[in-house]
CSV table of C-alpha atoms in Angstrom, one decimal:
chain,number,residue,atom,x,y,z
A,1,UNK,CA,96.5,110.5,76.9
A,2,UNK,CA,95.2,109.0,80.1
A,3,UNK,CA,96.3,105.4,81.8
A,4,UNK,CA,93.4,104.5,83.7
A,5,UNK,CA,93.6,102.1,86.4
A,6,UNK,CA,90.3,100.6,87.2
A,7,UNK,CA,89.0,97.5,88.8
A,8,UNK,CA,89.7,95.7,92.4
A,9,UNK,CA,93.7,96.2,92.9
A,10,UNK,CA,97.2,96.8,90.9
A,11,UNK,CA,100.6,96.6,91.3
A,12,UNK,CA,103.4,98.1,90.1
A,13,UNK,CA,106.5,96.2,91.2
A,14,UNK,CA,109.1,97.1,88.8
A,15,UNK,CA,110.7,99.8,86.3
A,16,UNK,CA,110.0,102.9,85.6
A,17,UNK,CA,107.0,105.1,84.1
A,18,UNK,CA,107.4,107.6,81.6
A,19,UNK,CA,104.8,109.9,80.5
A,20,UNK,CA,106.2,111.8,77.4
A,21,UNK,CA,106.1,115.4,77.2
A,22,UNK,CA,102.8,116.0,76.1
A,23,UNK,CA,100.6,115.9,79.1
A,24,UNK,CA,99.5,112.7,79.9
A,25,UNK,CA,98.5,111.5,83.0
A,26,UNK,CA,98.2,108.1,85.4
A,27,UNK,CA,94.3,107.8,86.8
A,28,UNK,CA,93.9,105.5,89.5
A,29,UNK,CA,90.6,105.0,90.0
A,30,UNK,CA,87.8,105.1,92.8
A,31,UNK,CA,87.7,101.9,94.6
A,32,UNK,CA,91.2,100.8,93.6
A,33,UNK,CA,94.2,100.3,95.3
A,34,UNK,CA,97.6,100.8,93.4
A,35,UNK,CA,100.4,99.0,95.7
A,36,UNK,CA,103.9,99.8,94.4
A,37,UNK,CA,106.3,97.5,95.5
A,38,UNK,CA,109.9,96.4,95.4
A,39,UNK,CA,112.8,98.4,94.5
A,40,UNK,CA,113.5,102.0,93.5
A,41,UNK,CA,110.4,103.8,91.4
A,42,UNK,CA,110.2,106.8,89.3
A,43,UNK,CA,106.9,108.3,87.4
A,44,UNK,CA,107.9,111.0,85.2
A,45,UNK,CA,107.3,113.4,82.3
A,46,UNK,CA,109.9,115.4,80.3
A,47,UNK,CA,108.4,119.1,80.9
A,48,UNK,CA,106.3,119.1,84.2
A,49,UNK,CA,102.9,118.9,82.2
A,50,UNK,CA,101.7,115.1,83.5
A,51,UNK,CA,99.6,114.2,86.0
A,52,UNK,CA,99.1,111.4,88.9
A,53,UNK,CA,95.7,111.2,90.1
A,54,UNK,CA,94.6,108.9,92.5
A,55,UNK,CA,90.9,108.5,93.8
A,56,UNK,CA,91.5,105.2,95.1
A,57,UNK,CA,94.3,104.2,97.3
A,58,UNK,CA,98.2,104.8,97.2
A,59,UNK,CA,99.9,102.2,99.2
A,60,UNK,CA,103.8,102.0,99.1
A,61,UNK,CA,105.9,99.6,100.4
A,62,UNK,CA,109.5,99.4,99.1
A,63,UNK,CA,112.8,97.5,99.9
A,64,UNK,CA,114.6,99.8,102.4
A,65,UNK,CA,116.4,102.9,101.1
A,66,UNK,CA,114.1,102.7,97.9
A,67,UNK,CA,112.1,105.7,96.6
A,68,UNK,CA,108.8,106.2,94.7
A,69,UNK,CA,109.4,109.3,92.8
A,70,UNK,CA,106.2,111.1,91.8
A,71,UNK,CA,108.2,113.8,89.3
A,72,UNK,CA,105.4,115.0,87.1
A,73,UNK,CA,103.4,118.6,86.8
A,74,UNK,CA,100.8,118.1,89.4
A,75,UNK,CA,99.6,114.8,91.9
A,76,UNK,CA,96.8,115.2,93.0
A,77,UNK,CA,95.9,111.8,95.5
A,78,UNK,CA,92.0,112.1,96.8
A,79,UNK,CA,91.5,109.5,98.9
A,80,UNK,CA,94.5,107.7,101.2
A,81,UNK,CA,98.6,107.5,100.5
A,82,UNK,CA,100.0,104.4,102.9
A,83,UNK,CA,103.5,104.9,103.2
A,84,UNK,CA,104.7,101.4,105.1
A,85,UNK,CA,108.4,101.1,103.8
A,86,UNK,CA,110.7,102.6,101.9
A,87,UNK,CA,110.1,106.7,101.1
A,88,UNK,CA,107.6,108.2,98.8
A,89,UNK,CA,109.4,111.4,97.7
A,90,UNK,CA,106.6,114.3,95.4
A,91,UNK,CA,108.4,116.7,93.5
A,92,UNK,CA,105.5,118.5,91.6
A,93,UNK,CA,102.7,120.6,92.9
A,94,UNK,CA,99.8,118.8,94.5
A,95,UNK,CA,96.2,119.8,96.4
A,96,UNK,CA,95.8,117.2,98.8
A,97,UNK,CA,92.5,116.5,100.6
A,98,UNK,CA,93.6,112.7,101.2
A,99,UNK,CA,95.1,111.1,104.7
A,100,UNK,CA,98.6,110.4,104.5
A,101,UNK,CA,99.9,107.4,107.1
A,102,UNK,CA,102.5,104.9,107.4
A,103,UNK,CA,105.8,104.4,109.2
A,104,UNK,CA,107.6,105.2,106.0
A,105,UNK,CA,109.1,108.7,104.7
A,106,UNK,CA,107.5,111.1,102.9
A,107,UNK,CA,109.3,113.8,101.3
A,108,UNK,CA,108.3,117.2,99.8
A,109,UNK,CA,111.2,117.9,97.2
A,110,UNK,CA,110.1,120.6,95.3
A,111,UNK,CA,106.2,122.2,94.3
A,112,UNK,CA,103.8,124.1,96.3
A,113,UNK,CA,101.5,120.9,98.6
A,114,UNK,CA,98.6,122.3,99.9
A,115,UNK,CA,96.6,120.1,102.3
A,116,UNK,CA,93.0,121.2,103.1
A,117,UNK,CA,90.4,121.0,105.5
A,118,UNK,CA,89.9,117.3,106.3
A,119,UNK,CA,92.9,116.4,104.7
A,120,UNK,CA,95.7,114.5,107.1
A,121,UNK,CA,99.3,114.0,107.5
A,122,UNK,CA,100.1,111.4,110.0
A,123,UNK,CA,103.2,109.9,108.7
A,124,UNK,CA,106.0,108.8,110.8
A,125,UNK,CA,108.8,110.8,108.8
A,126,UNK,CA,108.0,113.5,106.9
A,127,UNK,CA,110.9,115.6,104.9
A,128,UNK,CA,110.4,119.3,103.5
A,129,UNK,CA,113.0,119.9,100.8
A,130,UNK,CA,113.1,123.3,98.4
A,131,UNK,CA,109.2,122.7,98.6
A,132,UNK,CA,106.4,125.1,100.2
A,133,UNK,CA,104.2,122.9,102.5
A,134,UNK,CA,100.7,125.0,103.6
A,135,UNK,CA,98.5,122.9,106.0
A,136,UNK,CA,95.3,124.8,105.7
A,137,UNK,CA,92.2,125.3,108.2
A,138,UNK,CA,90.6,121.8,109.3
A,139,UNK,CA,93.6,119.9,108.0
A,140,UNK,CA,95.5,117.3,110.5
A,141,UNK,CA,99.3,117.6,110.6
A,142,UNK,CA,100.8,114.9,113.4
A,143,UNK,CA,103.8,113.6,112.4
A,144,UNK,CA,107.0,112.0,114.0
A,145,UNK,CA,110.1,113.4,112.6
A,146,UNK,CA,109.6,116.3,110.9
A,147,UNK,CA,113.0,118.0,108.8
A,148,UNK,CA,112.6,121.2,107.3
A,149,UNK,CA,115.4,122.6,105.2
A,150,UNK,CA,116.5,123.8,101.5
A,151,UNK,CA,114.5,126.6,101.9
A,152,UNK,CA,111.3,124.7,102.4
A,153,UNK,CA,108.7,126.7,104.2
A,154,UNK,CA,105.9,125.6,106.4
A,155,UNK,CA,103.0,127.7,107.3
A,156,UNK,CA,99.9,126.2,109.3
A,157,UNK,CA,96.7,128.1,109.7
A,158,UNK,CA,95.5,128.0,113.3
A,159,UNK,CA,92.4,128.1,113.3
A,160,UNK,CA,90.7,124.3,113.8
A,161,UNK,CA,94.4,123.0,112.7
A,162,UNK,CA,95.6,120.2,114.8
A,163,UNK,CA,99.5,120.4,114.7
A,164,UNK,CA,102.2,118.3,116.4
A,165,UNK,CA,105.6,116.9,115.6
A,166,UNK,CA,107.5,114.7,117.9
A,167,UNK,CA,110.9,116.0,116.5
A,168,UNK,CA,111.3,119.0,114.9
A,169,UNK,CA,114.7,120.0,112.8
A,170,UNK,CA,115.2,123.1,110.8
A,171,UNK,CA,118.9,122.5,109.1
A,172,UNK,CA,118.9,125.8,107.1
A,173,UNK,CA,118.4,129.6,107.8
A,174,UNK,CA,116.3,129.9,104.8
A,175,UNK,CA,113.8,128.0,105.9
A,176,UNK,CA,110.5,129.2,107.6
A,177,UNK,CA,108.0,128.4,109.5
A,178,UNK,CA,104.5,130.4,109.4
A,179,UNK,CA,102.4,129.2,112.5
């Protein structure tokens, strides 16, 4: 089953989402924006088999300290992910060719995230947790505090890469950095 969301705008300002175990997904489509709002979020399935795809836009803005938890089998966002409050934390495997922006965090806890050429990661905060982060040729990374730890790895490709990070921290000895 598929939950499409089409038309102008929607927003998602309370509760949780709870895809089942047998593969459904959440579709937001072209032309949309899907705000989520409010307190603490969580969009889930029972064996890693659901899906978030967004062709439209992402934009997140929670109460502070509150997380959107994207904990299905794949997300896979195509277009742009605002982050302006609150953190937006992806624990599934995701292909990203979208820009990711905003002042608030973004955390990699868990998966493999792949961002490819023309894909961007601008965020303010951005947190690598027990998740493999691979910023391919062509992609932007520029981010503000970057934390790198759980035995997340990082590998940029160099070649027509842009890569900065105002603050760098690498808490753990398992964790690696590929540049």
């Amino acid at each position: 089953y598929t939950l499409r969301i089409a038309g102008g705008g929607a927003s998602w300002s309370g509760g949780r989402i709870d895809l089942g175990s047998g593969g459904a997904s959440l579709h937001v489509q072209p032309g949309v924006t899907f705000s989520v709002t409010g307190a603490e979020r969580s969009l889930v399935d029972t064996n890693d088999s659901g899906r978030f795809v967004s062709e439209g836009v992402l934009s997140v803005s929670l109460a502070p300290g509150a997380r959107l938890g994207l904990e299905t089998g794949t997300v896979t966002p195509g277009n742009a992910v605002h982050i302006e409050s609150g953190t937006l934390s992806i624990a599934a495997n995701g292909t990203h060719t979208a820009s990711f922006d905003g002042a608030g965090l973004l955390r990699f806890n868990g998966g493999t995230q792949t961002f490819g050429s023309g894909a961007s990661l601008t965020v303010s905060n951005l947190d690598v947790r027990t998740a493999n982060l691979t910023v391919q040729n062509g992609a932007t990374f520029a981010v503000g505090d970057f934390h790198l730890w759980g035995g997340g790895t990082l590998s940029i490709s160099n070649a027509g890469t842009t890569a900065t990070a105002v603050t760098a921290r690498i808490s753990e000895a398992a964790a690696t950095v590929s540049l």
